[in-house]
Amino acid sequence: MKRIRLLFLAILCFCLCAGNALAAQTNLTFYFPVSVGGPITKIVEGMTHEFMKENPDIKITPVYSGNYRDTITKALTAQRGGEPPHVAVLLSTDMFTLIDENAIVSYDEIVGKDNMAFTKDYFPGFMRNSQTNGKTWGIPFQRSTIVMYWNKDMFKEAGLDPEKAPATWQELVEMGKKLTKKDESGKVSQWGVAIPSTGYAYWMLQALAITNGVELMNDAGNKVFFDNPKNIEALQFLTDLAYKYEVSPKGTVDWSTTPRDFFERKTAIMWTTTGNLTNVRTNAKFPFGVGMLPANARLGSPTGGGNFYIFKNSSPEERKAAVKFVQWMTTAERAAQWGIDTGYVAVRPDAWKTARMEEYVKGFPYAAVARDQLAHAVPELSTHENQRVTKALDDAIQAAVNGSKKPADALKDAQREADRILRRYQK
């Protein structure tokens, strides 16, 4: 009987300890978007499993929620329903919207201002649209710039130097003409240039605007300059590539299919995110090059991609666990490996000094193009009510590339709509 009693006590003690351990576990829901090709979800799952192995008191449940726009919609819908994610990767440009919705909490509030030194570990170019009003709201993770890819075999066939990409708008047109192939009937079998005008059309126009020497918005996120003459020139150039120079498809160029068109040799040059770098390296069955965007007035690109945000509707324990997860995901070694695995820019300078990254860049120098372009980059278009403002610009771009409006008229319409939306934030 005594043995039975001791056995019962031992089992009871085990159950109580197990129950306490289970009760002590912090559960976090993690929203994560996928906007480029490649096995991104498997990489993220591997990272979250590794984190949980090292931190058994924290459980992470990744939720793959579509592209960035799908993810912000789902996150805010869940927020209004009282069950938002605890942590999410959303566009850096969503910062003002998330603040206006009272959806997120600043890192300063969670860890205290005296413990914010870690934010200096990241590239300043990425922190510019991660901070506002003296607070840090996002931590860079899945960050990028726009880069240019070209098919070296097609350059050779066209009598061009395969190691020399177009460095200016004029060269883009001149090379594009040599790279575009038509049959006797005028049907195009190979385009010279493909710049997407769906999905993230505003981002591509911003790249043209920057290289034309202007920006689309102010730092406060309450004013835009869509109808600036230089921005109109940028949109005119985009449409001229198709209608005047005939080196790019008329109408819209789809974001999601542009890499496939590149792989299938339907276009010799494409502009897309550096986040597609590993996808291109894996799937391009030909030698390719990667370079900075061609300049008109200057070199440049908007930064892009996602930050880690922590949602306000969470307990102090959940917030602390979320910060721990974010810091773990963005250490120098993991940022380096993430950049190698995906093509996104490793978000901190010391990641580029790790042995694995130095070895990777030594064997694949194109990996450093986006990093070097950061010296010329500006923050991606970000305003209050950003989704509505960018939609106005996207609609204008669509109208221009489809030929239903002249670029000047389209951007003046977008400016009026953006001014109407942003008026309440200019007081």
GROMACS .gro file of C-alpha atoms in nm:
model
  427
    1MET     CA    1   0.000   0.000   0.000
    2LYS     CA    2   0.284   0.236   0.084
    3ARG     CA    3   0.442   0.169  -0.257
    4ILE     CA    4   0.112   0.242  -0.430
    5ARG     CA    5   0.077   0.564  -0.236
    6LEU     CA    6   0.430   0.672  -0.330
    7LEU     CA    7   0.368   0.583  -0.693
    8PHE     CA    8   0.045   0.785  -0.691
    9LEU     CA    9   0.226   1.086  -0.540
   10ALA     CA   10   0.502   1.059  -0.800
   11ILE     CA   11   0.249   1.049  -1.085
   12LEU     CA   12   0.059   1.342  -0.933
   13CYS     CA   13   0.379   1.542  -0.900
   14PHE     CA   14   0.472   1.468  -1.260
   15CYS     CA   15   0.131   1.575  -1.386
   16LEU     CA   16   0.140   1.896  -1.184
   17CYS     CA   17   0.487   1.980  -1.314
   18ALA     CA   18   0.389   1.902  -1.670
   19GLY     CA   19   0.075   2.109  -1.630
   20ASN     CA   20   0.271   2.402  -1.490
   21ALA     CA   21   0.521   2.377  -1.774
   22LEU     CA   22   0.239   2.374  -2.027
   23ALA     CA   23   0.066   2.663  -1.856
   24ALA     CA   24   0.391   2.861  -1.859
   25GLN     CA   25   0.427   2.825  -2.234
   26THR     CA   26   0.360   3.146  -2.428
   27ASN     CA   27   0.174   3.093  -2.755
   28LEU     CA   28   0.231   3.339  -3.039
   29THR     CA   29   0.052   3.362  -3.373
   30PHE     CA   30   0.283   3.483  -3.647
   31TYR     CA   31   0.144   3.621  -3.976
   32PHE     CA   32   0.388   3.592  -4.263
   33PRO     CA   33   0.339   3.698  -4.629
   34VAL     CA   34   0.491   3.531  -4.934
   35SER     CA   35   0.537   3.758  -5.237
   36VAL     CA   36   0.824   3.602  -5.428
   37GLY     CA   37   0.908   3.265  -5.577
   38GLY     CA   38   1.104   2.991  -5.406
   39PRO     CA   39   1.054   2.777  -5.096
   40ILE     CA   40   1.012   3.070  -4.856
   41THR     CA   41   0.750   2.900  -4.637
   42LYS     CA   42   0.977   2.601  -4.573
   43ILE     CA   43   1.262   2.831  -4.474
   44VAL     CA   44   1.040   3.021  -4.230
   45GLU     CA   45   0.905   2.699  -4.083
   46GLY     CA   46   1.259   2.575  -4.032
   47MET     CA   47   1.355   2.896  -3.853
   48THR     CA   48   1.049   2.893  -3.625
   49HIS     CA   49   1.107   2.527  -3.536
   50GLU     CA   50   1.468   2.604  -3.449
   51PHE     CA   51   1.357   2.897  -3.233
   52MET     CA   52   1.106   2.679  -3.045
   53LYS     CA   53   1.368   2.411  -2.992
   54GLU     CA   54   1.593   2.670  -2.827
   55ASN     CA   55   1.299   2.832  -2.646
   56PRO     CA   56   1.059   2.553  -2.541
   57ASP     CA   57   0.857   2.798  -2.332
   58ILE     CA   58   0.743   2.982  -2.649
   59LYS     CA   59   0.527   2.828  -2.920
   60ILE     CA   60   0.514   3.000  -3.260
   61THR     CA   61   0.228   2.926  -3.502
   62PRO     CA   62   0.310   3.066  -3.848
   63VAL     CA   63   0.013   3.166  -4.063
   64TYR     CA   64   0.094   3.216  -4.432
   65SER     CA   65  -0.151   3.486  -4.527
   66GLY     CA   66  -0.099   3.553  -4.897
   67ASN     CA   67   0.087   3.852  -5.036
   68TYR     CA   68   0.154   4.169  -4.839
   69ARG     CA   69  -0.180   4.327  -4.922
   70ASP     CA   70  -0.368   4.013  -4.824
   71THR     CA   71  -0.172   3.999  -4.500
   72ILE     CA   72  -0.236   4.358  -4.389
   73THR     CA   73  -0.607   4.313  -4.470
   74LYS     CA   74  -0.627   3.990  -4.269
   75ALA     CA   75  -0.426   4.135  -3.981
   76LEU     CA   76  -0.643   4.445  -3.950
   77THR     CA   77  -0.961   4.240  -3.987
   78ALA     CA   78  -0.842   4.015  -3.706
   79GLN     CA   79  -0.747   4.326  -3.505
   80ARG     CA   80  -1.097   4.469  -3.537
   81GLY     CA   81  -1.239   4.132  -3.440
   82GLY     CA   82  -1.031   4.129  -3.122
   83GLU     CA   83  -0.798   3.844  -3.223
   84PRO     CA   84  -0.501   3.991  -3.411
   85PRO     CA   85  -0.172   3.807  -3.457
   86HIS     CA   86   0.084   3.867  -3.186
   87VAL     CA   87   0.359   3.938  -3.437
   88ALA     CA   88   0.350   3.986  -3.814
   89VAL     CA   89   0.577   4.066  -4.105
   90LEU     CA   90   0.405   4.346  -4.293
   91LEU     CA   91   0.532   4.605  -4.535
   92SER     CA   92   0.753   4.875  -4.389
   93THR     CA   93   0.511   5.113  -4.563
   94ASP     CA   94   0.226   4.989  -4.345
   95MET     CA   95   0.375   5.160  -4.041
   96PHE     CA   96   0.157   5.473  -4.048
   97THR     CA   97  -0.158   5.271  -4.116
   98LEU     CA   98  -0.088   5.035  -3.825
   99ILE     CA   99  -0.023   5.330  -3.593
  100ASP     CA  100  -0.340   5.507  -3.706
  101GLU     CA  101  -0.538   5.188  -3.644
  102ASN     CA  102  -0.390   5.167  -3.293
  103ALA     CA  103  -0.296   4.812  -3.387
  104ILE     CA  104   0.070   4.793  -3.289
  105VAL     CA  105   0.291   4.874  -2.994
  106SER     CA  106   0.633   5.035  -3.022
  107TYR     CA  107   0.940   4.838  -2.925
  108ASP     CA  108   1.034   5.126  -2.693
  109GLU     CA  109   0.721   5.062  -2.488
  110ILE     CA  110   0.794   4.691  -2.457
  111VAL     CA  111   1.165   4.691  -2.372
  112GLY     CA  112   1.210   5.047  -2.246
  113LYS     CA  113   1.400   5.331  -2.411
  114ASP     CA  114   1.719   5.241  -2.224
  115ASN     CA  115   1.724   4.902  -2.398
  116MET     CA  116   1.682   5.020  -2.758
  117ALA     CA  117   2.051   5.015  -2.853
  118PHE     CA  118   1.991   4.699  -3.057
  119THR     CA  119   1.807   4.902  -3.323
  120LYS     CA  120   2.141   5.057  -3.424
  121ASP     CA  121   2.249   4.715  -3.552
  122TYR     CA  122   2.036   4.752  -3.867
  123PHE     CA  123   2.108   4.947  -4.184
  124PRO     CA  124   1.996   5.311  -4.137
  125GLY     CA  125   1.830   5.298  -4.480
  126PHE     CA  126   1.595   5.029  -4.355
  127MET     CA  127   1.528   5.203  -4.024
  128ARG     CA  128   1.408   5.520  -4.197
  129ASN     CA  129   1.062   5.373  -4.249
  130SER     CA  130   1.070   5.166  -3.932
  131GLN     CA  131   1.071   5.466  -3.698
  132THR     CA  132   0.866   5.783  -3.654
  133ASN     CA  133   0.811   6.041  -3.382
  134GLY     CA  134   1.112   5.915  -3.191
  135LYS     CA  135   0.983   5.558  -3.160
  136THR     CA  136   1.065   5.229  -3.329
  137TRP     CA  137   0.759   5.049  -3.461
  138GLY     CA  138   0.913   4.790  -3.693
  139ILE     CA  139   1.229   4.581  -3.708
  140PRO     CA  140   1.366   4.509  -4.058
  141PHE     CA  141   1.353   4.148  -4.172
  142GLN     CA  142   1.238   4.070  -4.525
  143ARG     CA  143   1.385   4.381  -4.686
  144SER     CA  144   1.482   4.455  -5.041
  145THR     CA  145   1.553   4.701  -5.316
  146ILE     CA  146   1.463   4.677  -5.684
  147VAL     CA  147   1.742   4.546  -5.903
  148MET     CA  148   1.783   4.474  -6.273
  149TYR     CA  149   1.840   4.122  -6.407
  150TRP     CA  150   1.956   4.045  -6.761
  151ASN     CA  151   2.010   3.737  -6.977
  152LYS     CA  152   2.375   3.731  -7.087
  153ASP     CA  153   2.311   3.490  -7.375
  154MET     CA  154   2.053   3.726  -7.523
  155PHE     CA  155   2.300   4.014  -7.491
  156LYS     CA  156   2.558   3.813  -7.685
  157GLU     CA  157   2.306   3.723  -7.955
  158ALA     CA  158   2.218   4.092  -7.992
  159GLY     CA  159   2.585   4.189  -8.029
  160LEU     CA  160   2.597   4.348  -7.683
  161ASP     CA  161   2.860   4.307  -7.414
  162PRO     CA  162   2.703   4.049  -7.177
  163GLU     CA  163   2.892   4.197  -6.882
  164LYS     CA  164   2.767   4.551  -6.940
  165ALA     CA  165   2.409   4.630  -6.839
  166PRO     CA  166   2.234   4.956  -6.932
  167ALA     CA  167   2.352   5.227  -6.694
  168THR     CA  168   2.114   5.503  -6.807
  169TRP     CA  169   1.757   5.534  -6.932
  170GLN     CA  170   1.894   5.610  -7.279
  171GLU     CA  171   2.103   5.292  -7.278
  172LEU     CA  172   1.802   5.094  -7.157
  173VAL     CA  173   1.612   5.207  -7.466
  174GLU     CA  174   1.903   5.155  -7.705
  175MET     CA  175   1.983   4.807  -7.574
  176GLY     CA  176   1.614   4.724  -7.546
  177LYS     CA  177   1.571   4.787  -7.919
  178LYS     CA  178   1.856   4.547  -8.003
  179LEU     CA  179   1.718   4.285  -7.765
  180THR     CA  180   1.359   4.293  -7.891
  181LYS     CA  181   1.287   4.028  -8.157
  182LYS     CA  182   1.000   4.043  -8.407
  183ASP     CA  183   0.905   3.818  -8.697
  184GLU     CA  184   0.810   3.944  -9.043
  185SER     CA  185   0.451   4.001  -8.935
  186GLY     CA  186   0.564   4.217  -8.645
  187LYS     CA  187   0.484   3.960  -8.376
  188VAL     CA  188   0.725   3.985  -8.083
  189SER     CA  189   0.894   3.667  -7.963
  190GLN     CA  190   1.136   3.838  -7.725
  191TRP     CA  191   1.101   4.169  -7.544
  192GLY     CA  192   1.395   4.384  -7.449
  193VAL     CA  193   1.261   4.507  -7.113
  194ALA     CA  194   0.992   4.405  -6.862
  195ILE     CA  195   0.904   4.639  -6.574
  196PRO     CA  196   0.601   4.509  -6.380
  197SER     CA  197   0.298   4.737  -6.361
  198THR     CA  198   0.071   4.521  -6.144
  199GLY     CA  199   0.109   4.404  -5.785
  200TYR     CA  200   0.358   4.671  -5.681
  201ALA     CA  201   0.321   4.922  -5.965
  202TYR     CA  202   0.371   5.220  -5.731
  203TRP     CA  203   0.707   5.070  -5.625
  204MET     CA  204   0.832   5.046  -5.983
  205LEU     CA  205   0.717   5.400  -6.061
  206GLN     CA  206   0.893   5.520  -5.749
  207ALA     CA  207   1.214   5.361  -5.878
  208LEU     CA  208   1.178   5.560  -6.200
  209ALA     CA  209   1.095   5.876  -6.005
  210ILE     CA  210   1.402   5.839  -5.783
  211THR     CA  211   1.633   5.778  -6.077
  212ASN     CA  212   1.476   6.087  -6.233
  213GLY     CA  213   1.580   6.287  -5.926
  214VAL     CA  214   1.256   6.318  -5.726
  215GLU     CA  215   1.059   6.145  -5.452
  216LEU     CA  216   0.691   6.064  -5.420
  217MET     CA  217   0.622   6.174  -5.060
  218ASN     CA  218   0.748   6.359  -4.755
  219ASP     CA  219   0.894   6.196  -4.443
  220ALA     CA  220   0.586   6.275  -4.233
  221GLY     CA  221   0.370   6.062  -4.458
  222ASN     CA  222   0.105   6.332  -4.497
  223LYS     CA  223   0.189   6.474  -4.840
  224VAL     CA  224   0.265   6.326  -5.183
  225PHE     CA  225   0.407   6.473  -5.505
  226PHE     CA  226   0.250   6.251  -5.768
  227ASP     CA  227   0.192   6.533  -6.016
  228ASN     CA  228   0.546   6.674  -5.990
  229PRO     CA  229   0.667   6.722  -6.351
  230LYS     CA  230   0.960   6.487  -6.289
  231ASN     CA  231   0.723   6.214  -6.169
  232ILE     CA  232   0.507   6.268  -6.478
  233GLU     CA  233   0.826   6.227  -6.686
  234ALA     CA  234   0.891   5.898  -6.506
  235LEU     CA  235   0.547   5.757  -6.587
  236GLN     CA  236   0.575   5.890  -6.943
  237PHE     CA  237   0.903   5.699  -6.981
  238LEU     CA  238   0.741   5.380  -6.854
  239THR     CA  239   0.464   5.408  -7.114
  240ASP     CA  240   0.710   5.515  -7.385
  241LEU     CA  241   0.903   5.189  -7.340
  242ALA     CA  242   0.596   5.014  -7.481
  243TYR     CA  243   0.423   5.261  -7.711
  244LYS     CA  244   0.706   5.482  -7.843
  245TYR     CA  245   1.019   5.267  -7.831
  246GLU     CA  246   0.838   4.929  -7.857
  247VAL     CA  247   1.085   4.746  -7.634
  248SER     CA  248   0.832   4.640  -7.368
  249PRO     CA  249   0.484   4.483  -7.382
  250LYS     CA  250   0.190   4.719  -7.427
  251GLY     CA  251  -0.060   4.720  -7.143
  252THR     CA  252   0.014   4.578  -6.800
  253VAL     CA  253   0.317   4.366  -6.718
  254ASP     CA  254   0.226   4.123  -6.441
  255TRP     CA  255   0.439   4.120  -6.126
  256SER     CA  256   0.395   3.751  -6.050
  257THR     CA  257   0.470   3.621  -6.400
  258THR     CA  258   0.764   3.847  -6.486
  259PRO     CA  259   1.027   3.610  -6.337
  260ARG     CA  260   0.873   3.319  -6.531
  261ASP     CA  261   0.886   3.525  -6.851
  262PHE     CA  262   1.254   3.587  -6.777
  263PHE     CA  263   1.318   3.216  -6.723
  264GLU     CA  264   1.132   3.131  -7.045
  265ARG     CA  265   1.340   3.384  -7.241
  266LYS     CA  266   1.043   3.605  -7.324
  267THR     CA  267   1.227   3.910  -7.196
  268ALA     CA  268   1.597   3.989  -7.187
  269ILE     CA  269   1.586   4.239  -6.899
  270MET     CA  270   1.355   4.252  -6.600
  271TRP     CA  271   1.320   4.473  -6.297
  272THR     CA  272   1.208   4.305  -5.977
  273THR     CA  273   1.291   4.271  -5.611
  274THR     CA  274   1.627   4.141  -5.496
  275GLY     CA  275   1.406   3.900  -5.298
  276ASN     CA  276   1.381   3.704  -5.624
  277LEU     CA  277   1.759   3.661  -5.644
  278THR     CA  278   1.772   3.305  -5.513
  279ASN     CA  279   1.468   3.217  -5.724
  280VAL     CA  280   1.648   3.345  -6.034
  281ARG     CA  281   1.973   3.173  -5.943
  282THR     CA  282   1.787   2.845  -5.900
  283ASN     CA  283   1.562   2.858  -6.206
  284ALA     CA  284   1.745   3.057  -6.475
  285LYS     CA  285   1.901   2.798  -6.707
  286PHE     CA  286   2.135   3.055  -6.860
  287PRO     CA  287   2.404   3.295  -6.738
  288PHE     CA  288   2.252   3.613  -6.598
  289GLY     CA  289   2.363   3.943  -6.455
  290VAL     CA  290   2.234   4.157  -6.170
  291GLY     CA  291   2.287   4.530  -6.148
  292MET     CA  292   2.167   4.856  -6.003
  293LEU     CA  293   1.883   5.031  -6.181
  294PRO     CA  294   1.982   5.258  -6.470
  295ALA     CA  295   2.001   5.625  -6.384
  296ASN     CA  296   1.862   5.932  -6.551
  297ALA     CA  297   1.936   6.212  -6.304
  298ARG     CA  298   2.086   5.984  -6.037
  299LEU     CA  299   2.126   5.628  -5.916
  300GLY     CA  300   1.865   5.498  -5.676
  301SER     CA  301   1.590   5.262  -5.575
  302PRO     CA  302   1.319   5.261  -5.313
  303THR     CA  303   1.375   5.020  -5.031
  304GLY     CA  304   1.103   4.762  -4.992
  305GLY     CA  305   0.986   4.455  -4.810
  306GLY     CA  306   0.866   4.376  -4.462
  307ASN     CA  307   0.926   4.459  -4.098
  308PHE     CA  308   0.836   4.272  -3.782
  309TYR     CA  309   0.549   4.445  -3.600
  310ILE     CA  310   0.411   4.351  -3.258
  311PHE     CA  311   0.038   4.393  -3.205
  312LYS     CA  312  -0.098   4.587  -2.912
  313ASN     CA  313  -0.373   4.343  -2.818
  314SER     CA  314  -0.131   4.112  -2.637
  315SER     CA  315  -0.018   4.050  -2.281
  316PRO     CA  316   0.315   4.175  -2.142
  317GLU     CA  317   0.446   3.816  -2.151
  318GLU     CA  318   0.341   3.776  -2.516
  319ARG     CA  319   0.503   4.106  -2.610
  320LYS     CA  320   0.832   4.010  -2.446
  321ALA     CA  321   0.823   3.669  -2.614
  322ALA     CA  322   0.756   3.839  -2.948
  323VAL     CA  323   1.055   4.071  -2.905
  324LYS     CA  324   1.271   3.772  -2.820
  325PHE     CA  325   1.152   3.598  -3.137
  326VAL     CA  326   1.216   3.908  -3.351
  327GLN     CA  327   1.566   3.959  -3.213
  328TRP     CA  328   1.644   3.589  -3.258
  329MET     CA  329   1.523   3.596  -3.621
  330THR     CA  330   1.742   3.897  -3.703
  331THR     CA  331   2.076   3.813  -3.544
  332ALA     CA  332   2.377   3.864  -3.771
  333GLU     CA  333   2.417   3.493  -3.847
  334ARG     CA  334   2.047   3.438  -3.920
  335ALA     CA  335   2.017   3.756  -4.125
  336ALA     CA  336   2.311   3.633  -4.331
  337GLN     CA  337   2.160   3.289  -4.383
  338TRP     CA  338   1.818   3.438  -4.464
  339GLY     CA  339   1.981   3.657  -4.728
  340ILE     CA  340   2.164   3.359  -4.876
  341ASP     CA  341   1.856   3.137  -4.876
  342THR     CA  342   1.614   3.394  -5.021
  343GLY     CA  343   1.799   3.678  -5.193
  344TYR     CA  344   1.656   3.942  -4.959
  345VAL     CA  345   1.909   4.191  -4.828
  346ALA     CA  346   2.068   4.089  -4.499
  347VAL     CA  347   1.938   4.376  -4.286
  348ARG     CA  348   2.241   4.454  -4.072
  349PRO     CA  349   2.600   4.542  -4.167
  350ASP     CA  350   2.758   4.283  -3.938
  351ALA     CA  351   2.569   4.007  -4.121
  352TRP     CA  352   2.782   4.085  -4.426
  353LYS     CA  353   3.097   4.029  -4.218
  354THR     CA  354   3.003   3.676  -4.111
  355ALA     CA  355   3.214   3.396  -4.254
  356ARG     CA  356   2.923   3.237  -4.438
  357MET     CA  357   2.818   3.563  -4.605
  358GLU     CA  358   3.170   3.659  -4.703
  359GLU     CA  359   3.216   3.316  -4.858
  360TYR     CA  360   2.881   3.343  -5.037
  361VAL     CA  361   2.955   3.687  -5.183
  362LYS     CA  362   3.299   3.571  -5.289
  363GLY     CA  363   3.141   3.296  -5.498
  364PHE     CA  364   2.834   3.500  -5.604
  365PRO     CA  365   2.918   3.873  -5.612
  366TYR     CA  366   2.569   3.967  -5.737
  367ALA     CA  367   2.441   3.906  -5.385
  368ALA     CA  368   2.600   4.236  -5.282
  369VAL     CA  369   2.435   4.452  -5.551
  370ALA     CA  370   2.127   4.539  -5.344
  371ARG     CA  371   2.341   4.607  -5.036
  372ASP     CA  372   2.558   4.849  -5.233
  373GLN     CA  373   2.249   5.013  -5.383
  374LEU     CA  374   2.136   5.104  -5.030
  375ALA     CA  375   2.380   5.395  -5.046
  376HIS     CA  376   2.151   5.547  -5.311
  377ALA     CA  377   1.816   5.424  -5.179
  378VAL     CA  378   1.525   5.613  -5.026
  379PRO     CA  379   1.230   5.479  -4.823
  380GLU     CA  380   0.944   5.319  -5.008
  381LEU     CA  381   0.625   5.523  -5.054
  382SER     CA  382   0.463   5.533  -4.712
  383THR     CA  383   0.181   5.758  -4.596
  384HIS     CA  384  -0.112   5.765  -4.361
  385GLU     CA  385  -0.390   5.548  -4.504
  386ASN     CA  386  -0.121   5.404  -4.725
  387GLN     CA  387  -0.337   5.140  -4.892
  388ARG     CA  388  -0.582   5.402  -5.022
  389VAL     CA  389  -0.308   5.639  -5.133
  390THR     CA  390  -0.107   5.372  -5.314
  391LYS     CA  391  -0.427   5.242  -5.476
  392ALA     CA  392  -0.486   5.587  -5.623
  393LEU     CA  393  -0.134   5.579  -5.766
  394ASP     CA  394  -0.165   5.218  -5.885
  395ASP     CA  395  -0.490   5.306  -6.064
  396ALA     CA  396  -0.317   5.597  -6.234
  397ILE     CA  397  -0.031   5.377  -6.351
  398GLN     CA  398  -0.275   5.117  -6.482
  399ALA     CA  399  -0.465   5.383  -6.674
  400ALA     CA  400  -0.144   5.516  -6.828
  401VAL     CA  401   0.009   5.182  -6.933
  402ASN     CA  402  -0.326   5.068  -7.074
  403GLY     CA  403  -0.353   5.387  -7.277
  404SER     CA  404  -0.681   5.507  -7.128
  405LYS     CA  405  -0.523   5.822  -6.979
  406LYS     CA  406  -0.219   6.030  -7.055
  407PRO     CA  407   0.044   6.003  -6.779
  408ALA     CA  408   0.001   6.369  -6.680
  409ASP     CA  409  -0.376   6.340  -6.649
  410ALA     CA  410  -0.351   6.009  -6.462
  411LEU     CA  411  -0.109   6.147  -6.204
  412LYS     CA  412  -0.305   6.469  -6.157
  413ASP     CA  413  -0.613   6.257  -6.080
  414ALA     CA  414  -0.409   6.048  -5.835
  415GLN     CA  415  -0.277   6.365  -5.671
  416ARG     CA  416  -0.628   6.502  -5.616
  417GLU     CA  417  -0.741   6.174  -5.460
  418ALA     CA  418  -0.433   6.151  -5.237
  419ASP     CA  419  -0.473   6.513  -5.125
  420ARG     CA  420  -0.833   6.440  -5.030
  421ILE     CA  421  -0.732   6.134  -4.827
  422LEU     CA  422  -0.438   6.302  -4.654
  423ARG     CA  423  -0.600   6.638  -4.577
  424ARG     CA  424  -0.698   6.534  -4.225
  425TYR     CA  425  -0.332   6.451  -4.141
  426GLN     CA  426  -0.194   6.790  -4.248
  427LYS     CA  427  -0.328   6.993  -3.957
   0.00000   0.00000   0.00000
